[in-house]
PDB file of C-alpha atoms in Angstrom:
ATOM      1  CA  MET X  17       0.000   0.000   0.000  1.00  0.00           C
ATOM      2  CA  THR X  18       2.825   2.420   0.617  1.00  0.00           C
ATOM      3  CA  GLY X  19       4.042   2.064  -2.985  1.00  0.00           C
ATOM      4  CA  LYS X  20       0.777   3.453  -4.308  1.00  0.00           C
ATOM      5  CA  GLN X  21       0.930   6.411  -1.968  1.00  0.00           C
ATOM      6  CA  ASP X  22       4.460   7.290  -3.091  1.00  0.00           C
ATOM      7  CA  ASN X  23       3.404   7.375  -6.748  1.00  0.00           C
ATOM      8  CA  THR X  24       0.589   9.849  -6.137  1.00  0.00           C
ATOM      9  CA  ARG X  25       2.627  12.515  -4.346  1.00  0.00           C
ATOM     10  CA  ARG X  26       3.452  15.742  -6.123  1.00  0.00           C
ATOM     11  CA  GLN X  27       6.875  16.213  -7.596  1.00  0.00           C
ATOM     12  CA  PRO X  28       7.742  19.920  -7.911  1.00  0.00           C
ATOM     13  CA  LEU X  29      11.098  19.204  -9.551  1.00  0.00           C
ATOM     14  CA  ALA X  30       9.336  17.412 -12.402  1.00  0.00           C
ATOM     15  CA  GLY X  31       7.088  20.437 -12.870  1.00  0.00           C
ATOM     16  CA  LEU X  32      10.115  22.719 -13.062  1.00  0.00           C
ATOM     17  CA  MET X  33      11.711  20.471 -15.679  1.00  0.00           C
ATOM     18  CA  ILE X  34       8.537  20.515 -17.783  1.00  0.00           C
ATOM     19  CA  MET X  35       8.465  24.310 -17.519  1.00  0.00           C
ATOM     20  CA  LEU X  36      12.121  24.444 -18.621  1.00  0.00           C
ATOM     21  CA  LEU X  37      11.349  22.216 -21.601  1.00  0.00           C
ATOM     22  CA  TYR X  38       8.446  24.495 -22.556  1.00  0.00           C
ATOM     23  CA  PHE X  39      10.570  27.645 -22.335  1.00  0.00           C
ATOM     24  CA  SER X  40      13.487  26.030 -24.182  1.00  0.00           C
ATOM     25  CA  LYS X  41      11.513  26.519 -27.400  1.00  0.00           C
ATOM     26  CA  LYS X  42      11.090  30.240 -26.709  1.00  0.00           C
ATOM     27  CA  ALA X  43      14.393  32.082 -27.001  1.00  0.00           C
ATOM     28  CA  LYS X  44      13.144  35.398 -25.578  1.00  0.00           C
ATOM     29  CA  ALA X  45      11.830  33.693 -22.442  1.00  0.00           C
ATOM     30  CA  LEU X  46      15.158  31.919 -21.935  1.00  0.00           C
ATOM     31  CA  ILE X  47      17.068  35.179 -22.283  1.00  0.00           C
ATOM     32  CA  ILE X  48      14.773  36.932 -19.791  1.00  0.00           C
ATOM     33  CA  ILE X  49      14.852  34.091 -17.236  1.00  0.00           C
ATOM     34  CA  GLY X  50      18.625  33.773 -17.563  1.00  0.00           C
ATOM     35  CA  GLY X  51      19.091  37.516 -17.170  1.00  0.00           C
ATOM     36  CA  ILE X  52      17.002  37.558 -14.002  1.00  0.00           C
ATOM     37  CA  LEU X  53      18.918  34.617 -12.516  1.00  0.00           C
ATOM     38  CA  ALA X  54      22.250  36.178 -13.469  1.00  0.00           C
ATOM     39  CA  ALA X  55      21.297  39.506 -11.878  1.00  0.00           C
ATOM     40  CA  ILE X  56      20.091  37.855  -8.654  1.00  0.00           C
ATOM     41  CA  GLY X  57      23.202  35.705  -8.448  1.00  0.00           C
ATOM     42  CA  ILE X  58      25.726  38.429  -9.139  1.00  0.00           C
ATOM     43  CA  ILE X  59      24.104  41.069  -6.916  1.00  0.00           C
ATOM     44  CA  GLY X  60      23.515  38.651  -4.033  1.00  0.00           C
ATOM     45  CA  GLY X  61      26.950  37.083  -4.370  1.00  0.00           C
ATOM     46  CA  SER X  62      28.602  40.497  -4.362  1.00  0.00           C
ATOM     47  CA  TYR X  63      26.663  41.475  -1.219  1.00  0.00           C
ATOM     48  CA  PHE X  64      27.654  38.379   0.715  1.00  0.00           C
ATOM     49  CA  GLY X  65      31.168  38.533  -0.745  1.00  0.00           C
ATOM     50  CA  SER X  66      31.664  42.022   0.641  1.00  0.00           C
ATOM     51  CA  ILE X  67      30.541  40.771   4.049  1.00  0.00           C
ATOM     52  CA  VAL X  68      33.051  37.919   3.872  1.00  0.00           C
ATOM     53  CA  VAL X  69      35.928  40.199   2.826  1.00  0.00           C
ATOM     54  CA  THR X  70      35.108  42.793   5.500  1.00  0.00           C
ATOM     55  CA  GLU X  71      34.848  40.302   8.353  1.00  0.00           C
ATOM     56  CA  VAL X  72      37.936  38.327   7.343  1.00  0.00           C
ATOM     57  CA  SER X  73      40.045  41.474   6.965  1.00  0.00           C
ATOM     58  CA  GLN X  74      38.949  42.639  10.426  1.00  0.00           C
ATOM     59  CA  GLY X  75      39.662  39.229  11.966  1.00  0.00           C
ATOM     60  CA  LYS X  76      36.050  38.569  12.957  1.00  0.00           C
ATOM     61  CA  MET X  77      36.110  34.877  12.113  1.00  0.00           C
ATOM     62  CA  ASN X  78      34.622  31.886  13.889  1.00  0.00           C
ATOM     63  CA  GLN X  79      37.585  30.053  15.422  1.00  0.00           C
ATOM     64  CA  VAL X  80      35.952  26.628  15.097  1.00  0.00           C
ATOM     65  CA  THR X  81      35.028  26.710  11.388  1.00  0.00           C
ATOM     66  CA  SER X  82      37.416  29.453  10.169  1.00  0.00           C
ATOM     67  CA  THR X  83      34.525  31.189   8.407  1.00  0.00           C
ATOM     68  CA  PRO X  84      32.796  34.503   9.145  1.00  0.00           C
ATOM     69  CA  TYR X  85      30.006  34.516  11.708  1.00  0.00           C
ATOM     70  CA  LEU X  86      26.432  33.923  10.545  1.00  0.00           C
ATOM     71  CA  VAL X  87      24.426  36.826   9.121  1.00  0.00           C
ATOM     72  CA  ASN X  88      20.711  36.429   9.905  1.00  0.00           C
ATOM     73  CA  GLY X  89      21.288  32.695  10.349  1.00  0.00           C
ATOM     74  CA  ILE X  90      23.025  32.285   6.969  1.00  0.00           C
ATOM     75  CA  ASP X  91      26.692  31.438   6.470  1.00  0.00           C
ATOM     76  CA  PRO X  92      27.887  34.295   4.221  1.00  0.00           C
ATOM     77  CA  PHE X  93      30.686  32.240   2.636  1.00  0.00           C
ATOM     78  CA  LEU X  94      28.299  29.462   1.597  1.00  0.00           C
ATOM     79  CA  ALA X  95      25.662  31.968   0.449  1.00  0.00           C
ATOM     80  CA  GLU X  96      28.286  33.721  -1.695  1.00  0.00           C
ATOM     81  CA  LYS X  97      29.227  30.456  -3.405  1.00  0.00           C
ATOM     82  CA  ILE X  98      25.608  29.453  -4.020  1.00  0.00           C
ATOM     83  CA  LEU X  99      24.587  32.857  -5.375  1.00  0.00           C
ATOM     84  CA  PHE X 100      27.563  33.081  -7.726  1.00  0.00           C
ATOM     85  CA  GLY X 101      26.634  29.564  -8.896  1.00  0.00           C
ATOM     86  CA  ILE X 102      23.111  30.818  -9.636  1.00  0.00           C
ATOM     87  CA  GLY X 103      24.633  33.754 -11.535  1.00  0.00           C
ATOM     88  CA  ILE X 104      26.759  31.422 -13.662  1.00  0.00           C
ATOM     89  CA  LEU X 105      23.696  29.255 -14.330  1.00  0.00           C
ATOM     90  CA  GLY X 106      21.799  32.380 -15.423  1.00  0.00           C
ATOM     91  CA  ILE X 107      24.578  33.339 -17.827  1.00  0.00           C
ATOM     92  CA  ALA X 108      24.502  29.817 -19.258  1.00  0.00           C
ATOM     93  CA  ILE X 109      20.725  30.046 -19.782  1.00  0.00           C
ATOM     94  CA  VAL X 110      21.173  33.407 -21.535  1.00  0.00           C
ATOM     95  CA  GLY X 111      23.748  31.766 -23.803  1.00  0.00           C
ATOM     96  CA  LEU X 112      21.316  28.937 -24.533  1.00  0.00           C
ATOM     97  CA  GLY X 113      18.619  31.473 -25.402  1.00  0.00           C
ATOM     98  CA  ILE X 114      20.912  33.360 -27.752  1.00  0.00           C
ATOM     99  CA  ALA X 115      22.073  30.143 -29.409  1.00  0.00           C
ATOM    100  CA  SER X 116      18.521  28.852 -29.886  1.00  0.00           C
ATOM    101  CA  ARG X 117      17.421  32.242 -31.234  1.00  0.00           C
ATOM    102  CA  LYS X 118      20.097  32.197 -33.915  1.00  0.00           C
ATOM    103  CA  HIS X 119      19.286  28.554 -34.680  1.00  0.00           C
ATOM    104  CA  HIS X 120      15.656  29.355 -35.518  1.00  0.00           C
ATOM    105  CA  GLN X 121      16.401  32.395 -37.689  1.00  0.00           C
ATOM    106  CA  THR X 122      16.723  31.836 -41.389  1.00  0.00           C
ATOM    107  CA  ILE X 123      19.572  33.346 -43.361  1.00  0.00           C
TER     108      ILE X 123
END
């Protein structure tokens, strides 16, 4: 009985993949989504990066983990890495949108 219950649960990751497949046919949507992700990643990564640089240069580091202290419950070093990763992903999606746009245009 538990196998049937597992098959009926919702899978949000599958929905996101279907949405990505739908937008992969639309170059403008890919460029817009990638631009938004790139902006969020670069701006957020720069914010947390400045916190990391400031606290490390002032010597305000956690002695146990050798990382800066938490900011609002978030490790700034980890948040910087994740947000720059999102920015790189956004740039890659913009590149995919540009490549698919040129692929569909006729010469």
